[in-house]
PDB file of C-alpha atoms in Angstrom:
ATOM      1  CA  UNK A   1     197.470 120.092  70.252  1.00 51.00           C
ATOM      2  CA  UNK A   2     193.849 121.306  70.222  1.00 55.00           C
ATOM      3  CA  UNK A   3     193.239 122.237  73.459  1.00 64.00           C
ATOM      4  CA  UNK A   4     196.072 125.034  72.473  1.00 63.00           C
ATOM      5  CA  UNK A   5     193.695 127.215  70.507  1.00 70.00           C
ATOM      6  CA  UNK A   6     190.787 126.874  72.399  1.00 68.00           C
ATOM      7  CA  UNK A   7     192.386 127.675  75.708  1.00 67.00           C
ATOM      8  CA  UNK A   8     194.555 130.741  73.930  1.00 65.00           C
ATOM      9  CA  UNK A   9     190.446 132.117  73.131  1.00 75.00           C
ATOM     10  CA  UNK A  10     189.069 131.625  76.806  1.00 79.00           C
ATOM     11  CA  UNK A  11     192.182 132.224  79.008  1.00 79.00           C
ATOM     12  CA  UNK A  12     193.265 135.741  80.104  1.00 85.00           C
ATOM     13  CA  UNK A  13     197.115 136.763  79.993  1.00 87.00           C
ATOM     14  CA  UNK A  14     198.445 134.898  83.685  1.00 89.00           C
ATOM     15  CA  UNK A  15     196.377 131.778  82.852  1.00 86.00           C
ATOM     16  CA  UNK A  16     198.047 131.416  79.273  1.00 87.00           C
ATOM     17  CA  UNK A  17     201.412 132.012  80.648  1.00 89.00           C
ATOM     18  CA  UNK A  18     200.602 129.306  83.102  1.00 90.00           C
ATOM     19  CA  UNK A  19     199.253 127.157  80.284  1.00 87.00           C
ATOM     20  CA  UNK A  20     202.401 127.521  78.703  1.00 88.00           C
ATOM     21  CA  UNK A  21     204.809 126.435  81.703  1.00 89.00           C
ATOM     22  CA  UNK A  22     202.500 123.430  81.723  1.00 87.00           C
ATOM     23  CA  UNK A  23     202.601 122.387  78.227  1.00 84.00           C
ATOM     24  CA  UNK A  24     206.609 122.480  78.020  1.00 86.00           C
ATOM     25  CA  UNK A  25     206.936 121.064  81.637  1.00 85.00           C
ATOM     26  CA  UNK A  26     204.869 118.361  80.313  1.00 81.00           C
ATOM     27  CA  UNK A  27     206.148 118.189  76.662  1.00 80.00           C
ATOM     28  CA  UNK A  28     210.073 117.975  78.814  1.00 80.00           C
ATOM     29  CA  UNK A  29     208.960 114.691  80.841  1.00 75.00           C
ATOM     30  CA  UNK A  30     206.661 112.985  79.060  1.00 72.00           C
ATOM     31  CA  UNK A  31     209.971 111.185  77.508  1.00 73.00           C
ATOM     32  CA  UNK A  32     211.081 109.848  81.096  1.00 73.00           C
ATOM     33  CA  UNK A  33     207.744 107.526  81.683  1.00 71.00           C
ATOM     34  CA  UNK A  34     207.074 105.829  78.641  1.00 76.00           C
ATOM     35  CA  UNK A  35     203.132 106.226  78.051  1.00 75.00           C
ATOM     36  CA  UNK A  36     202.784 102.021  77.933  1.00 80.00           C
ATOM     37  CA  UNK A  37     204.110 102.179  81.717  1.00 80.00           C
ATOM     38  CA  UNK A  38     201.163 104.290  83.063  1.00 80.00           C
ATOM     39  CA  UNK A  39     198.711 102.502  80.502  1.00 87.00           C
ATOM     40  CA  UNK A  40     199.685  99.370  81.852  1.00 89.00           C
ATOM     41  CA  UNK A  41     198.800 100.376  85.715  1.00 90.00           C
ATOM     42  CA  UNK A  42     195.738 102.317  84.061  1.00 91.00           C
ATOM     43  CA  UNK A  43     194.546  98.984  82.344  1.00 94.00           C
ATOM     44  CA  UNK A  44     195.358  96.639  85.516  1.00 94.00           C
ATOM     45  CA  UNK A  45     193.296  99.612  88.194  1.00 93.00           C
ATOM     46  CA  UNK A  46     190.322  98.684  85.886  1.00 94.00           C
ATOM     47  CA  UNK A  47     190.523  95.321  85.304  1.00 95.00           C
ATOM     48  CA  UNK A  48     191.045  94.959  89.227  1.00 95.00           C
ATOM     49  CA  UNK A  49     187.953  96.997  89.907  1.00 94.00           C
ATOM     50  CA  UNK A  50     185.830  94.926  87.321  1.00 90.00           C
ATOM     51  CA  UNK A  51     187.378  91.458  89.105  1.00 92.00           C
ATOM     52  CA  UNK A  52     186.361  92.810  93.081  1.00 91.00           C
ATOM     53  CA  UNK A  53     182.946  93.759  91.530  1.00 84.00           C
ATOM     54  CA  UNK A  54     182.836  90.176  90.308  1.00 82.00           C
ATOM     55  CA  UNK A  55     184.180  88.665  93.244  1.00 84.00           C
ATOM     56  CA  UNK A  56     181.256  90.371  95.308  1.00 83.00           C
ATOM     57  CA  UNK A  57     178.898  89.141  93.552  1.00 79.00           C
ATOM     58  CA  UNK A  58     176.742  87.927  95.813  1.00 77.00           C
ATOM     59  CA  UNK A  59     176.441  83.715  94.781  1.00 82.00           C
ATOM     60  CA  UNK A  60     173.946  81.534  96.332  1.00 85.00           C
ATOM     61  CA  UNK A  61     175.371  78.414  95.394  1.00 86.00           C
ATOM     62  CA  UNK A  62     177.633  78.292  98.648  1.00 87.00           C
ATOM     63  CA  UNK A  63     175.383  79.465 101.051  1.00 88.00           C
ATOM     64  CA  UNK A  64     172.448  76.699  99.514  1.00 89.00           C
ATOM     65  CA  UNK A  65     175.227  73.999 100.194  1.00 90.00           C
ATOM     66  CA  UNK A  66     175.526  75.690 103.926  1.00 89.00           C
ATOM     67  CA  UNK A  67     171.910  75.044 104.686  1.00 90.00           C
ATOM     68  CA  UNK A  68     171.905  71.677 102.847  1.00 88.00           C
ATOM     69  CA  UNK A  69     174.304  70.369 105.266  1.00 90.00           C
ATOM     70  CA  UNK A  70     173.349  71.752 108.399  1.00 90.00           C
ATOM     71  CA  UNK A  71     169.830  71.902 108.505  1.00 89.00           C
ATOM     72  CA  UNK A  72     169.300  68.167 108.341  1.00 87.00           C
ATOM     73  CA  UNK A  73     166.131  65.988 108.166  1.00 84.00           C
ATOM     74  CA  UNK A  74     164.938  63.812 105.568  1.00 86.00           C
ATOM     75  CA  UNK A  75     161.632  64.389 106.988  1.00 90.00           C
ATOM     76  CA  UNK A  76     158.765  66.579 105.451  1.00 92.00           C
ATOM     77  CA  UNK A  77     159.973  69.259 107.898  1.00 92.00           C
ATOM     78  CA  UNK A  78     163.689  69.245 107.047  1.00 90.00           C
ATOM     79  CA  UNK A  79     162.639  69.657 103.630  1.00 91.00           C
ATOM     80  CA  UNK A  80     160.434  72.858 103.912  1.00 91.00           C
ATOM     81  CA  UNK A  81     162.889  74.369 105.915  1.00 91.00           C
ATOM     82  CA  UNK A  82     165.765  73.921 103.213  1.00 91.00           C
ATOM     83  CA  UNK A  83     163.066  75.146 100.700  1.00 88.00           C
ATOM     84  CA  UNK A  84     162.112  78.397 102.397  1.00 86.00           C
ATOM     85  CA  UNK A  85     165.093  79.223 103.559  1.00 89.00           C
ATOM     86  CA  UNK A  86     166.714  79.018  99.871  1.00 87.00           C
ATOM     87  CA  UNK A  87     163.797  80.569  98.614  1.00 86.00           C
ATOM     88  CA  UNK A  88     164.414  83.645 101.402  1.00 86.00           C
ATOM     89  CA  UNK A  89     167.811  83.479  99.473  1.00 88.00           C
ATOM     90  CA  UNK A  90     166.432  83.779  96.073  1.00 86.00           C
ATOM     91  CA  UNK A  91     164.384  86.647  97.074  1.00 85.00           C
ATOM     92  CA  UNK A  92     167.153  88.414  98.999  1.00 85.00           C
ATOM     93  CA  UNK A  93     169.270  88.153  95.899  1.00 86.00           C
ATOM     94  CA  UNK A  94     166.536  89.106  93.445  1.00 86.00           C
ATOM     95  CA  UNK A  95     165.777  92.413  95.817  1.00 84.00           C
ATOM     96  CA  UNK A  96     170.125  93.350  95.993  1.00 85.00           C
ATOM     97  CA  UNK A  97     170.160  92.479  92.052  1.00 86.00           C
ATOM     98  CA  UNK A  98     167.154  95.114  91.344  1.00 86.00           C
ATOM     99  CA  UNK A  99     169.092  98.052  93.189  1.00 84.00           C
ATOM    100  CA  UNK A 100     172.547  97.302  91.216  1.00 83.00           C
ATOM    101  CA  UNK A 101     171.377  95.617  88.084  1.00 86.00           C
ATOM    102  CA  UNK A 102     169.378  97.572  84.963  1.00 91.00           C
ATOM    103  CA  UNK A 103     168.784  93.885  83.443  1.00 92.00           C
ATOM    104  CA  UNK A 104     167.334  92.456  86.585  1.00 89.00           C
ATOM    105  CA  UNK A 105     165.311  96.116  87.128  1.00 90.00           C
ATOM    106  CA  UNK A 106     164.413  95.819  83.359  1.00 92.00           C
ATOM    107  CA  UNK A 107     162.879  92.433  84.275  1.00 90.00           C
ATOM    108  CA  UNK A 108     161.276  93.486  87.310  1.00 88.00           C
ATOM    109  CA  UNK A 109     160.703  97.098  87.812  1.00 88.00           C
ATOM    110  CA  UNK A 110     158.341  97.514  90.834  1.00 85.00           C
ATOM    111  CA  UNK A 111     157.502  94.819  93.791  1.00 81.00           C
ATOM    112  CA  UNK A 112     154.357  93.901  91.651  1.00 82.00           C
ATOM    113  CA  UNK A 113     156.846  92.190  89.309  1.00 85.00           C
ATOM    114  CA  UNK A 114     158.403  90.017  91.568  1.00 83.00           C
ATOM    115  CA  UNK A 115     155.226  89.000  92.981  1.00 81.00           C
ATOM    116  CA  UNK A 116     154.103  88.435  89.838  1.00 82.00           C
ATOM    117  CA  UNK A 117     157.102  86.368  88.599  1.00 81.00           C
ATOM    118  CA  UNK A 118     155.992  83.589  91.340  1.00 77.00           C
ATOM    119  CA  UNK A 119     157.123  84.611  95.044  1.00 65.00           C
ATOM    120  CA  UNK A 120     153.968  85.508  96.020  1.00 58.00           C
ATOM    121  CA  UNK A 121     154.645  83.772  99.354  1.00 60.00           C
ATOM    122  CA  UNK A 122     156.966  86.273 100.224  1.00 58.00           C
ATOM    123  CA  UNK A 123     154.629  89.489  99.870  1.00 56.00           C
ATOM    124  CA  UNK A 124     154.506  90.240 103.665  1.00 57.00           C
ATOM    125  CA  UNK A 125     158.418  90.343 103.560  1.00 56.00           C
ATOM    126  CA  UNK A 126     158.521  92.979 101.428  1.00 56.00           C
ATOM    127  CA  UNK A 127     155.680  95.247 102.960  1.00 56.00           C
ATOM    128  CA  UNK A 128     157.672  95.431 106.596  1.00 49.00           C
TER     129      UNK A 128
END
């Protein structure tokens, strides 16, 4: 045990004897819940949180095939509508991406970037 020595240097008299009780207390039960038992709920809490993070994600796909279907036209109108509006998307998702992301702030660090990368249309957006 090497936190044993270290604590037995740092620790006055009480806090030892306390350190004690806990070390047998916990040497005494440790038996009773096999360590592969809490491992296993350790292992499935993080797996769960990296699947919910994933879940979240926010994907565009669905929300593209929203607009595609209810903004309707086959018109020149219909069409820039769908076009701007999933281009407000892209944009929206580029800006959450850049706040969570250290690829997508690696890519584009400051607004400049973005512009830069080709949504210059959407400049005014940004600035309100």
């Amino acid at each position: 045990m090497a936190s044993s020595p270290s604590c037995r240097l740092v620790l006055s008299e009480q806090q030892k004897r306390l350190f004690e009780k806990l070390s047998i207390y916990c040497d005494r039960y440790a038996e009773q819940i096999p360590v592969t038992f809490v491992l296993g709920f350790y292992v499935t809490l993080v797996v769960n949180r990296w699947w919910n993070q994933f879940v979240n994600l926010p994907w565009t796909d669905r929300l593209m095939f929203l607009i595609s279907s209810c903004v309707r036209g086959k018109d020149e109108y219909g069409r820039l509508l769908r076009r701007t509006l999933v281009r407000y998307i892209n944009l929206t998702s580029l800006l959450i991406f850049r706040s969570v992301s250290t690829a997508v702030c690696k890519r584009f660090p400051t607004i400049d970037h973005v512009v830069e990368a080709g949504v210059k249309q959407f400049v005014w957006i940004i600035n309100v």
